[in-house]
Short mmCIF file of C-alpha atoms in Angstrom, two decimals:
data_model
loop_
_atom_site.label_atom_id
_atom_site.label_comp_id
_atom_site.label_asym_id
_atom_site.label_seq_id
_atom_site.Cartn_x
_atom_site.Cartn_y
_atom_site.Cartn_z
CA LEU A 1 -8.74 3.79 -14.50
CA SER A 2 -11.82 2.99 -12.49
CA ALA A 3 -14.70 1.35 -14.35
CA THR A 4 -16.80 4.46 -13.72
CA ASP A 5 -14.23 6.91 -15.13
CA ASP A 6 -15.27 8.34 -18.48
CA LEU A 7 -13.76 7.42 -21.81
CA ALA A 8 -12.43 10.97 -22.21
CA CYS A 9 -10.06 10.15 -19.35
CA ALA A 10 -9.04 6.91 -21.10
CA TYR A 11 -8.38 8.87 -24.30
CA LYS A 12 -6.13 11.30 -22.38
CA HIS A 13 -4.07 8.41 -21.03
CA LEU A 14 -3.72 6.84 -24.48
CA ALA A 15 -3.23 9.93 -26.63
CA ASP A 16 -1.70 12.57 -24.38
CA ARG A 17 0.29 10.45 -21.93
CA ASP A 18 1.16 7.61 -24.34
CA VAL A 19 -0.04 4.94 -21.88
CA ASP A 20 -1.02 1.69 -23.57
CA PRO A 21 -2.69 -0.46 -22.48
CA VAL A 22 -4.97 1.36 -20.07
CA PRO A 23 -6.06 -1.07 -17.34
CA VAL A 24 -9.55 -0.66 -15.90
CA VAL A 25 -10.34 -1.84 -12.38
CA GLU A 26 -13.41 -2.19 -10.23
CA GLY A 27 -13.32 0.47 -7.53
CA ASN A 28 -10.41 2.71 -6.66
CA PRO A 29 -7.49 2.25 -9.09
CA ASP A 30 -5.04 3.31 -6.35
CA HIS A 31 -6.15 0.50 -4.04
CA ALA A 32 -3.82 -2.51 -4.12
CA ASN A 33 -6.73 -4.97 -4.09
CA ALA A 34 -8.69 -3.38 -6.96
CA ARG A 35 -9.98 -6.11 -9.26
CA LEU A 36 -8.77 -5.89 -12.87
CA LEU A 37 -11.73 -5.89 -15.28
CA GLY A 38 -9.88 -5.51 -18.57
CA ILE A 39 -8.07 -2.97 -20.70
CA ILE A 40 -9.44 -0.21 -22.92
CA ASP A 41 -10.28 -1.48 -26.39
CA THR A 42 -8.46 1.07 -28.55
CA GLU A 43 -10.21 -0.06 -31.74
CA LYS A 44 -13.64 0.50 -30.18
CA LEU A 45 -12.46 3.83 -28.76
CA CYS A 46 -11.37 4.88 -32.27
CA ARG A 47 -14.81 3.93 -33.64
CA HIS A 48 -16.44 6.03 -30.89
CA LEU A 49 -14.25 9.00 -31.81
CA ALA A 50 -14.91 8.59 -35.53
CA ALA A 51 -18.65 8.47 -34.85
CA GLY A 52 -18.43 11.71 -32.85
CA LEU A 53 -19.67 10.15 -29.61
CA ASP A 54 -19.35 12.17 -26.40
CA LEU A 55 -16.56 10.34 -24.56
CA GLU A 56 -17.41 12.14 -21.33
CA ALA A 57 -20.85 10.50 -21.38
CA LEU A 58 -19.47 6.94 -21.66
CA GLN A 59 -17.90 4.94 -18.85
CA ALA A 60 -14.58 3.15 -19.23
CA ASP A 61 -16.18 -0.23 -18.54
CA SER A 62 -18.25 0.15 -21.73
CA CYS A 63 -15.10 -0.13 -23.85
CA LEU A 64 -13.18 -3.13 -22.51
CA ILE A 65 -11.45 -6.20 -23.81
CA PRO A 66 -10.20 -8.99 -21.54
CA PRO A 67 -6.93 -8.25 -19.78
CA PRO A 68 -3.66 -9.70 -21.05
CA PRO A 69 -1.57 -11.90 -18.75
CA VAL A 70 -0.48 -10.27 -15.49
CA LEU A 71 3.01 -10.96 -14.15
CA ASP A 72 4.67 -10.21 -10.85
CA PRO A 73 7.67 -7.84 -11.07
CA ALA A 74 9.86 -10.62 -9.66
CA ALA A 75 8.97 -12.98 -12.53
CA PRO A 76 12.00 -14.02 -14.62
CA TRP A 77 12.66 -12.44 -18.00
CA SER A 78 11.81 -15.77 -19.61
CA ALA A 79 8.23 -15.58 -18.29
CA LEU A 80 7.80 -12.15 -19.85
CA GLU A 81 9.39 -13.27 -23.09
CA GLU A 82 7.10 -16.31 -23.25
CA ALA A 83 3.96 -14.27 -22.52
CA LEU A 84 4.90 -11.74 -25.21
CA GLN A 85 5.09 -14.54 -27.78
CA ALA A 86 1.36 -15.09 -27.34
CA TYR A 87 0.17 -11.54 -26.50
CA PRO A 88 1.15 -8.10 -27.84
CA VAL A 89 1.24 -6.68 -24.30
CA VAL A 90 1.58 -8.02 -20.77
CA LEU A 91 0.73 -6.24 -17.53
CA ILE A 92 3.16 -6.14 -14.63
CA ARG A 93 1.46 -5.61 -11.27
CA ASP A 94 3.23 -4.17 -8.27
CA GLN A 95 2.11 -2.22 -5.19
CA ALA A 96 1.51 0.91 -7.27
CA GLY A 97 -0.75 -0.81 -9.80
CA TYR A 98 -0.36 -2.07 -13.35
CA VAL A 99 2.24 -1.24 -15.97
CA GLY A 100 2.06 -2.42 -19.57
CA CYS A 101 5.05 -4.11 -21.16
CA THR A 102 5.46 -4.73 -24.90
CA ARG A 103 8.12 -6.44 -26.99
CA ARG A 104 9.66 -3.01 -27.59
CA ASP A 105 9.90 -2.46 -23.83
CA LEU A 106 11.53 -5.87 -23.44
CA LEU A 107 14.06 -5.10 -26.18
CA ARG A 108 14.98 -1.79 -24.54
CA SER A 109 15.40 -3.43 -21.14
CA LEU A 110 17.44 -6.38 -22.36
CA ALA A 111 19.77 -4.11 -24.34
CA ARG A 112 20.70 -2.28 -21.10
CA LEU A 113 21.65 -5.46 -19.24
CA ALA A 114 25.32 -6.20 -18.78
CA HIS A 115 25.92 -9.66 -20.24
#
C-alpha cells in the first residue's frame, strides 16, 4: 500500500485477500524504488475497528509498525530460517514488490523440495 491509502484498503488486504503483513511504502507501491515505511499494525487496526472508527478516513501510515527484515529472493534458505527465528514474518523483495514469508510458508516450501 501507499502511505496515503486508507485503512479500509489495508483491512481488505488483510481480511479479504489474506495478505499479512501488508507493507506500506512512500509513494507508488508499484514503483521498484518505493521506500518501505513499515507494515500495518494489525493490533492497532483491530482496536480501530472495535472502536468503530471510519477506516476510510484514516491513512495507512497512521497505523504502522517498523518493517521486519527484508531479504532478496536469491538469499539462501538459511538466511530466511535465521531471520524467522527472531521475527514472526520476513519480507522478500523482488521487482514486483514485497511478499511476506512466515514459518508456515517456509515449512510448506521446504516440504516440496526434493532432498
